[in-house]
Short mmCIF file of C-alpha atoms and ligand atoms in Angstrom, two decimals:
data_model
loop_
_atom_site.label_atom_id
_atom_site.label_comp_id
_atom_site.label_asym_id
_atom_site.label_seq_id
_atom_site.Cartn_x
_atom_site.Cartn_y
_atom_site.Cartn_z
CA UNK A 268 23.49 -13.03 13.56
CA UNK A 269 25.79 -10.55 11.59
CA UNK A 270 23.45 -10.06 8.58
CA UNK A 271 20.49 -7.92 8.80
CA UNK A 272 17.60 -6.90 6.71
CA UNK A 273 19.46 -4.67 4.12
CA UNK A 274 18.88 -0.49 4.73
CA UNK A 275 15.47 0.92 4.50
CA UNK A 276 14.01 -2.63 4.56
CA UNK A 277 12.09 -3.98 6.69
CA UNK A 278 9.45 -6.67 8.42
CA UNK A 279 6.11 -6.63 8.72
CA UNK A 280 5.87 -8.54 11.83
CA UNK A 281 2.77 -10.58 13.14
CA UNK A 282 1.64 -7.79 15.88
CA UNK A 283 1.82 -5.30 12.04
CA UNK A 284 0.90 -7.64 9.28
CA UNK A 285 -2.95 -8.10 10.35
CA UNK A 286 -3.34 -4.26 10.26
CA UNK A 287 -2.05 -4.68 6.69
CA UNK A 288 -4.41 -7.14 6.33
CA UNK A 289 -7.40 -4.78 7.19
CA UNK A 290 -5.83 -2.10 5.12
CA UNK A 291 -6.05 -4.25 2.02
CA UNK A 292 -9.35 -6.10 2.50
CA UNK A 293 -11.18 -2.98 2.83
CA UNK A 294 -9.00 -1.49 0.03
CA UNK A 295 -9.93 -4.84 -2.37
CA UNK A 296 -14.02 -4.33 -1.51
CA UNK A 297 -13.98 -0.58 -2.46
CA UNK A 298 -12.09 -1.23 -6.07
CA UNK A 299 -14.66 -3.90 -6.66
CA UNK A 300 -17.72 -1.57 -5.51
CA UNK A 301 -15.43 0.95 -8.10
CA UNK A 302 -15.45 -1.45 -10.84
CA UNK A 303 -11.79 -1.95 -10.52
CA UNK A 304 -10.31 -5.63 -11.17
CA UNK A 305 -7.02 -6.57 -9.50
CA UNK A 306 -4.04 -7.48 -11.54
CA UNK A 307 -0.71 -8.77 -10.25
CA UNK A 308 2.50 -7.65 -12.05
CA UNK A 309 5.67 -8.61 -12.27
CA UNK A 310 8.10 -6.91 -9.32
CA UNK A 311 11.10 -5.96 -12.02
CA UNK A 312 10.24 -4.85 -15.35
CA UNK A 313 12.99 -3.92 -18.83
CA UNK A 314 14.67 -0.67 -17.50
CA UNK A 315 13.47 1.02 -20.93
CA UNK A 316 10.06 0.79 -19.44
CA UNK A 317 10.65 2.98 -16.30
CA UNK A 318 13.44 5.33 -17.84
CA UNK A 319 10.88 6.04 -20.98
CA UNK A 320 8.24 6.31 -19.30
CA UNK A 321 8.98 7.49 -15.88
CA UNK A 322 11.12 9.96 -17.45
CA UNK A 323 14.57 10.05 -17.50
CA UNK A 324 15.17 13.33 -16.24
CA UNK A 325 13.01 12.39 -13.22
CA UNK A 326 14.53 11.47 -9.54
CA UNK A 327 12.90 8.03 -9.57
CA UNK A 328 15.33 6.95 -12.64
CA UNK A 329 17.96 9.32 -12.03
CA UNK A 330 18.95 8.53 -8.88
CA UNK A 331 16.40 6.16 -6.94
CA UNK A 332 16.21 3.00 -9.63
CA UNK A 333 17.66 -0.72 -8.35
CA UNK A 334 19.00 -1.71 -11.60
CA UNK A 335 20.81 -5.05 -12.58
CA UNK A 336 21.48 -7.29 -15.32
CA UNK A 337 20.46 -10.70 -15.13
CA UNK A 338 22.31 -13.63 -16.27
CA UNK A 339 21.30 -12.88 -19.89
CA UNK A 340 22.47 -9.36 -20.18
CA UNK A 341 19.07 -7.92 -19.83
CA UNK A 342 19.02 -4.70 -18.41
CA UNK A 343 15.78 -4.77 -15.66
CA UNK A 344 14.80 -3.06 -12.46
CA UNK A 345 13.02 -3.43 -9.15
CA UNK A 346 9.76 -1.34 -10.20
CA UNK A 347 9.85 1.89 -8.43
CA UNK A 348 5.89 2.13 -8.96
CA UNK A 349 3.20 0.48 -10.96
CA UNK A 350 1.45 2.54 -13.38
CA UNK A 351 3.83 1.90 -16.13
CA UNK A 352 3.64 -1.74 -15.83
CA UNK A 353 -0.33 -1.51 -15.56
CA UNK A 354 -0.12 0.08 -19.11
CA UNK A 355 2.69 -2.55 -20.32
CA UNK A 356 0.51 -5.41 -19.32
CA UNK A 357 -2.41 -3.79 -20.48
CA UNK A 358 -1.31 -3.37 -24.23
CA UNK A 359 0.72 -6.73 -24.33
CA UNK A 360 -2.75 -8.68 -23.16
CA UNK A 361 -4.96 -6.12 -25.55
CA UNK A 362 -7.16 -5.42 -21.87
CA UNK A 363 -8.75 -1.85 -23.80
CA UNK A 364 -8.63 -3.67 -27.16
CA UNK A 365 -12.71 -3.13 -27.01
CA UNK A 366 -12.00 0.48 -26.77
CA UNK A 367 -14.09 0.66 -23.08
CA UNK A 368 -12.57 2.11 -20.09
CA UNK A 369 -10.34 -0.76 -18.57
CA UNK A 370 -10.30 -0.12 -14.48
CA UNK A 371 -7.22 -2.05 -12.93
CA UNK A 372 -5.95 -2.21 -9.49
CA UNK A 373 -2.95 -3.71 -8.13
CA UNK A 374 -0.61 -3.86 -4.71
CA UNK A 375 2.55 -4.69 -3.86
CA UNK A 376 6.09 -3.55 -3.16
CA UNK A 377 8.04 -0.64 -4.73
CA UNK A 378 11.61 -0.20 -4.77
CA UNK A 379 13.48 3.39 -4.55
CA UNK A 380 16.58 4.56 -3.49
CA UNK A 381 16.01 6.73 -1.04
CA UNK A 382 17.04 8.24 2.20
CA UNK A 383 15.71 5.91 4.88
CA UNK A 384 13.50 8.06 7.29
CA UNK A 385 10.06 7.45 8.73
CA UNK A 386 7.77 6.74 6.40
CA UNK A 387 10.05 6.35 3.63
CA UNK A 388 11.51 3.57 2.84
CA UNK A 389 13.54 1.33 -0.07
CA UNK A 390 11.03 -1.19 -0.37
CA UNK A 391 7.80 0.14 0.31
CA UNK A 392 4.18 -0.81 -0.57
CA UNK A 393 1.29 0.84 -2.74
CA UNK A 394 -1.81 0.39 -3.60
CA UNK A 395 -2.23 1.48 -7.25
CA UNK A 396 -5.74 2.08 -9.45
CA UNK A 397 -5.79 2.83 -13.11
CA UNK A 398 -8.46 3.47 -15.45
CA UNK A 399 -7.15 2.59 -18.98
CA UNK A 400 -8.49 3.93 -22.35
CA UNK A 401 -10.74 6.90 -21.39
CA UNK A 402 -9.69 10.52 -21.79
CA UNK A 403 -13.17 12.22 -20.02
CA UNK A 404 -12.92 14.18 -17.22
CA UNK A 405 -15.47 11.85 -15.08
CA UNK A 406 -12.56 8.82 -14.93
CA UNK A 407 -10.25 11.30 -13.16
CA UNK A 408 -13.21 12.00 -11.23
CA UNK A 409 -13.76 8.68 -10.25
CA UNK A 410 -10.44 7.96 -9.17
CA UNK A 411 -9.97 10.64 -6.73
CA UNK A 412 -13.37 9.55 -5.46
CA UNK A 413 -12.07 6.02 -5.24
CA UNK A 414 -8.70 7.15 -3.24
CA UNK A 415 -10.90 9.27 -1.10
CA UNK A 416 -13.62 6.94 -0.46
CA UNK A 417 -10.85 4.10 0.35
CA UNK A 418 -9.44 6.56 3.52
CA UNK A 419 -12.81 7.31 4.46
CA UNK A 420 -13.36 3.76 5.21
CA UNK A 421 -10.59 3.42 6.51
CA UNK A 422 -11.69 6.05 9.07
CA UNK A 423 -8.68 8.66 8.27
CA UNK A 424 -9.25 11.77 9.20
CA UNK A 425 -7.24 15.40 9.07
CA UNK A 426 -6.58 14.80 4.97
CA UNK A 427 -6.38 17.19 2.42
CA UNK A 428 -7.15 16.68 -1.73
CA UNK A 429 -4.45 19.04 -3.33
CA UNK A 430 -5.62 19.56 -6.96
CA UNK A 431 -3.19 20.89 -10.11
CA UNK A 432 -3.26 20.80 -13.74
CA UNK A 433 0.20 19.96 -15.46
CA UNK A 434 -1.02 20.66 -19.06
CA UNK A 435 -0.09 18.96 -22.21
CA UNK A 436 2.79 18.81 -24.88
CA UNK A 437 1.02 21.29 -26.47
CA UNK A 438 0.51 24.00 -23.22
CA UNK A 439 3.37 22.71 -21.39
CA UNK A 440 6.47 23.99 -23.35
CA UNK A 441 4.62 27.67 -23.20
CA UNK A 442 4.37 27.55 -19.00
CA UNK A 443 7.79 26.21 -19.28
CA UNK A 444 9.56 28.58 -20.98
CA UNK A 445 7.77 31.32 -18.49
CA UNK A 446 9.23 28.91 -15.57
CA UNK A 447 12.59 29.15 -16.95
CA UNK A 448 12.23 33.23 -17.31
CA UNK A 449 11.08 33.47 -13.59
CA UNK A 450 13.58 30.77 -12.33
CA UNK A 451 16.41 32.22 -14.70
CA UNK A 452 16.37 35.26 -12.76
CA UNK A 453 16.57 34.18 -8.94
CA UNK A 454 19.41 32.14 -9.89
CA UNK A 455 21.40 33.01 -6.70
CA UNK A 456 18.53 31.85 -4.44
CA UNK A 457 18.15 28.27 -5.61
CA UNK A 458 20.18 25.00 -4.48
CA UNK A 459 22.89 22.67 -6.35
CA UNK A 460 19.85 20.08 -7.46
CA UNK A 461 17.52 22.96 -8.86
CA UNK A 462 20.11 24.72 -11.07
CA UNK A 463 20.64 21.37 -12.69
CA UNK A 464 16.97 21.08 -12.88
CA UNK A 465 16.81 24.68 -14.54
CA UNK A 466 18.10 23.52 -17.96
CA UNK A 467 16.68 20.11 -17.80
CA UNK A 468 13.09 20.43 -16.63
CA UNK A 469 12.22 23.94 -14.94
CA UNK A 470 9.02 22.31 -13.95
CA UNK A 471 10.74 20.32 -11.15
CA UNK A 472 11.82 23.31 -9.50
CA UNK A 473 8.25 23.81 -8.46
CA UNK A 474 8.02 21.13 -5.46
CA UNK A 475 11.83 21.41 -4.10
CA UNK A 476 11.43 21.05 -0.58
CA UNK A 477 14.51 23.69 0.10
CA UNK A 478 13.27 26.85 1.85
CA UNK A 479 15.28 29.30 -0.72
CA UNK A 480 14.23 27.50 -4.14
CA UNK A 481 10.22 27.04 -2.03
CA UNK A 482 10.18 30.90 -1.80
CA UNK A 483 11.12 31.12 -5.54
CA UNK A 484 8.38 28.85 -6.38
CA UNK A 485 5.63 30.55 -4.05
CA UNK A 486 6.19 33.52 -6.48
CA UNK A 487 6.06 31.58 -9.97
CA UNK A 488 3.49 32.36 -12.32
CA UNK A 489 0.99 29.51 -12.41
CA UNK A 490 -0.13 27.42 -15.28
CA UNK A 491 -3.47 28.46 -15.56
CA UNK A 492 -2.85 31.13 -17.25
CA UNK A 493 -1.01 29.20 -19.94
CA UNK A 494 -3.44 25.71 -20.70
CA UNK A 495 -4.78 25.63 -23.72
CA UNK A 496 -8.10 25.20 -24.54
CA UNK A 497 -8.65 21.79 -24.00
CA UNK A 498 -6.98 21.75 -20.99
CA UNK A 499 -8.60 24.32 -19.45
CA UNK A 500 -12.11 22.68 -20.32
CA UNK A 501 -10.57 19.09 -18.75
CA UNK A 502 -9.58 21.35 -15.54
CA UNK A 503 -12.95 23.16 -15.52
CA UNK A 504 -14.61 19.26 -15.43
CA UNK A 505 -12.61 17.66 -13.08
CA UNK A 506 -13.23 20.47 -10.70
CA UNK A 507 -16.68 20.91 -11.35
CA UNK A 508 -17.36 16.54 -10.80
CA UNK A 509 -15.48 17.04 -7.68
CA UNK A 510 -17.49 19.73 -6.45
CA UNK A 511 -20.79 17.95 -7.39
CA UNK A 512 -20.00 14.98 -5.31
CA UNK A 513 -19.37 17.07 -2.29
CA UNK A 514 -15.58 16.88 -2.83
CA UNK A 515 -13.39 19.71 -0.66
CA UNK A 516 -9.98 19.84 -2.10
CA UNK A 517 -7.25 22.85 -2.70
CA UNK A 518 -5.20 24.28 -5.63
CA UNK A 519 -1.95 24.30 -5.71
CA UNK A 520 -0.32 25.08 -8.74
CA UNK A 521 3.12 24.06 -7.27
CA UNK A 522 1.86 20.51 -7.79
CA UNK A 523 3.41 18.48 -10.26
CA UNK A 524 4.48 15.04 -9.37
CA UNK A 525 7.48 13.90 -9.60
CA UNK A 526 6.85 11.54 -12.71
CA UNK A 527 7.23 12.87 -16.14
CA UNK A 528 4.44 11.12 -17.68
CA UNK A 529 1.57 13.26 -15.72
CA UNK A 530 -0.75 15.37 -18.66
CA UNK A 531 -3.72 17.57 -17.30
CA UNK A 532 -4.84 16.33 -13.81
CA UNK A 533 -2.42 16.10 -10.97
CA UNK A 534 -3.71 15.34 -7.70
CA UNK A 535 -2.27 14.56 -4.11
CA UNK A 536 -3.73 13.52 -0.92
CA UNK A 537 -1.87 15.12 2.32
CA UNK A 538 -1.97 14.06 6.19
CA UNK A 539 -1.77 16.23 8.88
CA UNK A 540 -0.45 13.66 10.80
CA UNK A 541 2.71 12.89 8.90
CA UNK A 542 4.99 15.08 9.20
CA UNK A 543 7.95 15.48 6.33
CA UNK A 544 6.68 12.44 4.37
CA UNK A 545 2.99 14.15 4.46
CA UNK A 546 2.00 12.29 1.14
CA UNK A 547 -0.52 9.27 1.14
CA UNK A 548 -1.20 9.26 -2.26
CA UNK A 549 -0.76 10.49 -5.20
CA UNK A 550 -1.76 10.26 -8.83
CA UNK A 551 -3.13 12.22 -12.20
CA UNK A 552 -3.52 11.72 -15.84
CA UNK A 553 -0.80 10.27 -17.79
CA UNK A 554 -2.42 10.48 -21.89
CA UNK A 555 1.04 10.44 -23.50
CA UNK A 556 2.42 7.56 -20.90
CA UNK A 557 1.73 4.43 -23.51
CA UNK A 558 2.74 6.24 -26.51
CA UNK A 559 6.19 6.98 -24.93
CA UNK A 560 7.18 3.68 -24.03
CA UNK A 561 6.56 2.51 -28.16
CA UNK A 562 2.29 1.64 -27.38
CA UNK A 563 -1.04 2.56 -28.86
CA UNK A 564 -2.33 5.95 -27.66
CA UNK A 565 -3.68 5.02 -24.67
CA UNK A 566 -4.97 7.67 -21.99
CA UNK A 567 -5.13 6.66 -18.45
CA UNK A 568 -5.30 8.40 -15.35
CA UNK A 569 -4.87 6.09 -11.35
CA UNK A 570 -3.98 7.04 -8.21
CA UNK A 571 -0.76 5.08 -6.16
CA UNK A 572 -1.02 5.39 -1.55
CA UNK A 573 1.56 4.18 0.44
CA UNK A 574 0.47 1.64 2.68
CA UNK A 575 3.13 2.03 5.04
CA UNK A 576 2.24 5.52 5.46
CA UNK A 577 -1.73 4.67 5.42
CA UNK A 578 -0.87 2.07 8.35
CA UNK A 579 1.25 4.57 10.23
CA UNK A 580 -1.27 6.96 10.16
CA UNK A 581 -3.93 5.08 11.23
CA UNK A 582 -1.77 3.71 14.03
CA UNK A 583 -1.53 7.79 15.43
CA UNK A 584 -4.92 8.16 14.81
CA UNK A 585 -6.02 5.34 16.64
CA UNK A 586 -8.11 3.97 13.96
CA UNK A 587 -9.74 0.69 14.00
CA UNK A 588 -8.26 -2.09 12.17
CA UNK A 589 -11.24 -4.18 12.98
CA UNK A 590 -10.74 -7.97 15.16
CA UNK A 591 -7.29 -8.62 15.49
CA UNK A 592 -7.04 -12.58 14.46
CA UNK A 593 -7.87 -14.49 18.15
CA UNK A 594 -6.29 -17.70 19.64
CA UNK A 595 -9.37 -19.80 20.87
CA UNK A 596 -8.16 -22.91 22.40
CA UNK A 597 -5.27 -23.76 23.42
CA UNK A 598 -5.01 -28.17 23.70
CA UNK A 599 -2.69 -29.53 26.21
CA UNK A 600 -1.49 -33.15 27.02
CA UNK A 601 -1.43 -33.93 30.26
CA UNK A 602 0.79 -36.35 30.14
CA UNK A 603 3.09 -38.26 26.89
CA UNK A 604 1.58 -41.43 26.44
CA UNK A 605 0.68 -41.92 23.22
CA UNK A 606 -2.53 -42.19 23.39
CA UNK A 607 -2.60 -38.78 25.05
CA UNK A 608 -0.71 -37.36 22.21
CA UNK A 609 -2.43 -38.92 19.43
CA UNK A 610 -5.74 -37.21 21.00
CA UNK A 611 -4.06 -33.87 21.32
CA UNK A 612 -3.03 -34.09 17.85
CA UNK A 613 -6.95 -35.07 16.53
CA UNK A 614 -8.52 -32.71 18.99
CA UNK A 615 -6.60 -29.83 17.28
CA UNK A 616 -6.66 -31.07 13.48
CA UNK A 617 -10.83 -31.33 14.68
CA UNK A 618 -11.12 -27.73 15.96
CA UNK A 619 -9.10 -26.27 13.00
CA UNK A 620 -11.02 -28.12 10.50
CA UNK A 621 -14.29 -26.55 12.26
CA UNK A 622 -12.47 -23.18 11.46
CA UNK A 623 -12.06 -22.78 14.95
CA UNK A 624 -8.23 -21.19 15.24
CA UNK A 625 -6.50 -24.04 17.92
CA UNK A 626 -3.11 -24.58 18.76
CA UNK A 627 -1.10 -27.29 20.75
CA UNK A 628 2.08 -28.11 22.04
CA UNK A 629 4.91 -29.36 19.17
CA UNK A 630 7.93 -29.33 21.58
CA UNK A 631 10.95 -27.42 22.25
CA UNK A 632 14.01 -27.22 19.83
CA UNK A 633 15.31 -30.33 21.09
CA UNK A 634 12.09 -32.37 20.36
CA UNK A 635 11.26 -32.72 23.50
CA UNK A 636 7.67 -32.37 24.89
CA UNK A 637 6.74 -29.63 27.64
CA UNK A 638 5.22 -30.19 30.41
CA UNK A 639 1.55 -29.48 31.01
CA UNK A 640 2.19 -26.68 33.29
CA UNK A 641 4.63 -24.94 30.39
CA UNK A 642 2.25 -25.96 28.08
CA UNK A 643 -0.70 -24.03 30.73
CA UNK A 644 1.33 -20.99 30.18
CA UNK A 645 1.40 -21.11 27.11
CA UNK A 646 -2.04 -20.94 26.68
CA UNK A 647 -2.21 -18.27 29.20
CA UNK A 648 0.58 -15.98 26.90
CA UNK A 649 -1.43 -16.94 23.82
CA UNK A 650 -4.61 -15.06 25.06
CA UNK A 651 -6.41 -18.24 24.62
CA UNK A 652 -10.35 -18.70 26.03
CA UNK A 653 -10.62 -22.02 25.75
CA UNK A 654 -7.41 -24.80 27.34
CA UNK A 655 -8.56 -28.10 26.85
CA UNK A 656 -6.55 -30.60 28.88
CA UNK A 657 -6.28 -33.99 27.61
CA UNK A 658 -6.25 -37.26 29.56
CA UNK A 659 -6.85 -40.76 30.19
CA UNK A 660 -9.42 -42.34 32.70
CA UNK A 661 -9.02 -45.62 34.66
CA UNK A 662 -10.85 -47.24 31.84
CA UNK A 663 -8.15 -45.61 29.20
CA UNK A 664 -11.18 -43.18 28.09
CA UNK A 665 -9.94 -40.18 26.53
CA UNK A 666 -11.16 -37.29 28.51
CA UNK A 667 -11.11 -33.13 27.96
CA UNK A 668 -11.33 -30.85 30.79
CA UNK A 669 -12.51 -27.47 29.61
CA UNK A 670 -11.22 -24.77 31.14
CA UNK A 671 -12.63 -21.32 30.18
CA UNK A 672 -9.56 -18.91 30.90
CA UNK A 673 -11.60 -16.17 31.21
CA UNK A 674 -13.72 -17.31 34.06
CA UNK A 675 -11.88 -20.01 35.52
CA UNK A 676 -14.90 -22.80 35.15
CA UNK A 677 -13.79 -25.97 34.02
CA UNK A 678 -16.18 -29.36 32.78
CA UNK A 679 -15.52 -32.54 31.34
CA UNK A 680 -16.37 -32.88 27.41
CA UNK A 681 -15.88 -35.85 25.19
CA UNK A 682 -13.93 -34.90 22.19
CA UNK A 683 -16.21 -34.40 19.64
CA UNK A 684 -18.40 -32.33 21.68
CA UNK A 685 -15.58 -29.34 22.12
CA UNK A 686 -16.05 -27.84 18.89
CA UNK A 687 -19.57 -27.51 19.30
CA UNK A 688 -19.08 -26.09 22.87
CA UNK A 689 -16.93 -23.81 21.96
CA UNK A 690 -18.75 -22.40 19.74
CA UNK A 691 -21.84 -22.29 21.80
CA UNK A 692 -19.51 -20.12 23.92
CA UNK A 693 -19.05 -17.10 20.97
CA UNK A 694 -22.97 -16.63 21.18
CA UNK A 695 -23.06 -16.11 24.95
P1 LIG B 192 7.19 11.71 -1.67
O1 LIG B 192 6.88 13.11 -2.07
O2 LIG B 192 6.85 11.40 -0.26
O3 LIG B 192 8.55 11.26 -2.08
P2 LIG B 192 6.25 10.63 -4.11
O4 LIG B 192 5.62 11.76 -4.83
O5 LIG B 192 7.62 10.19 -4.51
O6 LIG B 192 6.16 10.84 -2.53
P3 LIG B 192 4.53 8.75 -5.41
O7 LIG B 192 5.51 8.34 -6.42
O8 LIG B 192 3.41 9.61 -5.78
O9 LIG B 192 5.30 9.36 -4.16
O10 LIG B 192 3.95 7.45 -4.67
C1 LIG B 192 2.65 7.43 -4.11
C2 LIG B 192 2.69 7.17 -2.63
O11 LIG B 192 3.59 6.12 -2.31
C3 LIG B 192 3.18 8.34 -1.80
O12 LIG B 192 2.16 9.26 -1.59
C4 LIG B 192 3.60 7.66 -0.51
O13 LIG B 192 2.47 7.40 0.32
C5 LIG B 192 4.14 6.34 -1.01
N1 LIG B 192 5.61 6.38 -1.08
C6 LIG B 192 6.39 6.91 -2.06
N2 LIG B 192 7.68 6.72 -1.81
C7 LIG B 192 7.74 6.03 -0.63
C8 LIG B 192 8.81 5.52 0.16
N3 LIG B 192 10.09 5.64 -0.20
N4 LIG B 192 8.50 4.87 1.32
C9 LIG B 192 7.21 4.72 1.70
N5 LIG B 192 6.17 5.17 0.99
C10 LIG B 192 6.42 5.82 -0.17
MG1 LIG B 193 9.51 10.50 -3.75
#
């Protein structure tokens, strides 16, 4: 076939998608055991939402958006993440109207334009927490707990917590303008992107991957210096709740996300194991995120992880991903009469209805049946440890040979005895 999944797309196929499975079952029980209820949101959203919020100066909306107009001249887009619709969603249904903390979780695919590579992808998937309507230091707490507690059980290992402050409109424009003074005068030494940046938002010139502009940024003054009061005190907390929970985590004050809507808390989890695209997860404190898309002050502060990355890692870590999903019995006809094939047909509804995963025979693309020795290997491919073989007697009895594929021993069974026999077999 000529057409292919588009670039940067791609299929979760079977021998994946029950890792992903795992990933996001023990994902859903830690939210709940976190408090967090899930929420499912709309893949495209107004493009005011993203460029408003986001941040228009930002790569995500610059350059990475899918963007179209529908049939009604609305301008929309393919989310490129999910905190912004959390907080849309969240004022439109009036979730903090009781002014308590609202803890929301959500997953799905995200859409950037990006360079295809390894762990980076156009559509990708996230898991994303938020914890509406509080502005204390214990919710960002909580949700770097909550990211970290979700890898733990995941069994990840070789991660690092990276830990910034980005300030606030009222500290920010004060580091800023001491950016643009340090920047301003290595000029020569940055790249295309970051002199752009320098007018625009000096702040982005702190996590350019280039080695010249990196070097520039190693020797930046850092923020600390420059929070104001109230920052300082939410930095001071957030540190001090990590460190009383047993949290290890570094700072690194050339952290700042590349979202414009972060205030105070920025934080990033890191893999050893992932080379370039090291990032699992990221998140921080977004206070001023509702207010600039036209809502209620609203502070918030979530976390987003890339599942494809979480999956990937997990895979070169040779972490568990508990049972995957087993074939029990395979049911074969041993010959076409009908009566043969009605029973093969009952047999398996039976066993399925007992929750007991079976599958049978349902022909080749011409609709014709295979015979019992295709249908034999079939079970054999399928990993099967039960093939039941059904038959007729001289009296036109229906009749089931067991065969356990493990050991070899076969008996006779009457059909609604296999069920229970198979079963019997799981405790042996
Ligand atoms: P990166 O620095 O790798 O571009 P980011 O800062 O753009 O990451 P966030 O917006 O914080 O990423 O998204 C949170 C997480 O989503 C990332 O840590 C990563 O695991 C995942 N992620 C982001 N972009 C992609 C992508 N294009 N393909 C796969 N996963 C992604
Ligand atoms: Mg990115």
């Amino acid at each position: 076939m000529d057409i292919k999944a588009p670039r940067g797309v791609r299929d979760i196929l079977p021998d994946e998608s029950w890792r992903w499975a795992y990933v996001l079952d023990v994902t859903a029980k830690t939210m709940a055991d976190f408090g967090h209820s899930e929420i499912h949101l709309p893949l495209f959203e107004q493009t005011e939402l993203f460029s408003r919020g986001v941040g228009d100066t930002t790569d995500i909306v610059e350059k990475e958006m899918y963007n179209f107009t529908d049939r009604g001249g609305r301008n929309l887009t393919l989310r490129p993440e999910a905190t912004a619709g959390m907080v849309r969603a969240a004022v439109e249904h009036g979730l903090c109207a009781q002014g308590a903390a609202s803890r929301l979780w959500c997953w799905g695919a995200m859409f950037r334009y990006e360079r295809p590579q390894k762990g980076r992808y156009r559509q990708f998937f996230q898991i994303d927490a938020e914890t509406l309507g509080v502005s204390g230091a214990v919710a960002d707490v909580e949700v770097i707990a909550l990211s970290a507690e979700i890898f733990r059980r995941l069994g990840l290992r070789n991660l690092e917590v990276v830990l910034n402050s980005v300030g606030c409109p009222k500290c920010r424009p004060i580091y800023r303008d001491k950016l643009l003074k340090h920047f301003s005068a290595h000029k020569g030494e940055l790249c295309k992107d970051c002199l752009v940046r320098l007018d625009r938002n000096p702040l982005r010139l702190l996590d350019c991957k280039e080695p010249g502009c990196g070097a520039v940024a190693n020797a930046a003054p850092a923020i600390y210096d420059c929070l104001c009061d109230e920052c300082a005190a939410h930095f001071e907390d957030v540190r001090n709740g990590l460190s009383g929970l047993g949290f290890r985590y570094t700072l690194d004050k050339r952290l700042v996300r590349g979202l414009d809507y972060y205030t105070k808390t920025a934080y990033e989890i890191l893999s050893g194991d992932l080379g370039a695209q090291n990032a699992v997860c990221g998140g921080g404190r977004y206070d001023n995120l509702s207010e600039s898309v036209g809502g209620p002050h609203l502070p918030g502060v979530g976390f987003a992880a890339g599942v494809d990355r979480i999956v990937l890692i997990m895979e070169e870590q040779g972490c568990s991903f508990g049972q995957c999903p087993q074939k029990e019995v395979y049911v074969v006809a041993q010959d076409d009469t009908p009566a043969v094939c009605n029973a093969v047909l009952s047999l398996t509804h039976r066993l399925r209805m007992e929750g007991i995963p079976a599958e049978q025979d349902a022909g080749d693309a011409l609709g014709k049946k295979r015979s019992a020795k295709s249908q034999m290997k079939s079970a054999d491919n399928a990993g099967v440890t039960w093939a039941c073989l059904v038959s007729q007697d001289e009296s036109h009895n229906i009749v089931i040979a067991m065969k356990n594929m493990n050991t070899g021993e076969q008996t006779t069974a009457r059909p609604e005895e296999v069920a229970r026999r198979v079963k019997e077999s799981y405790n042996i």
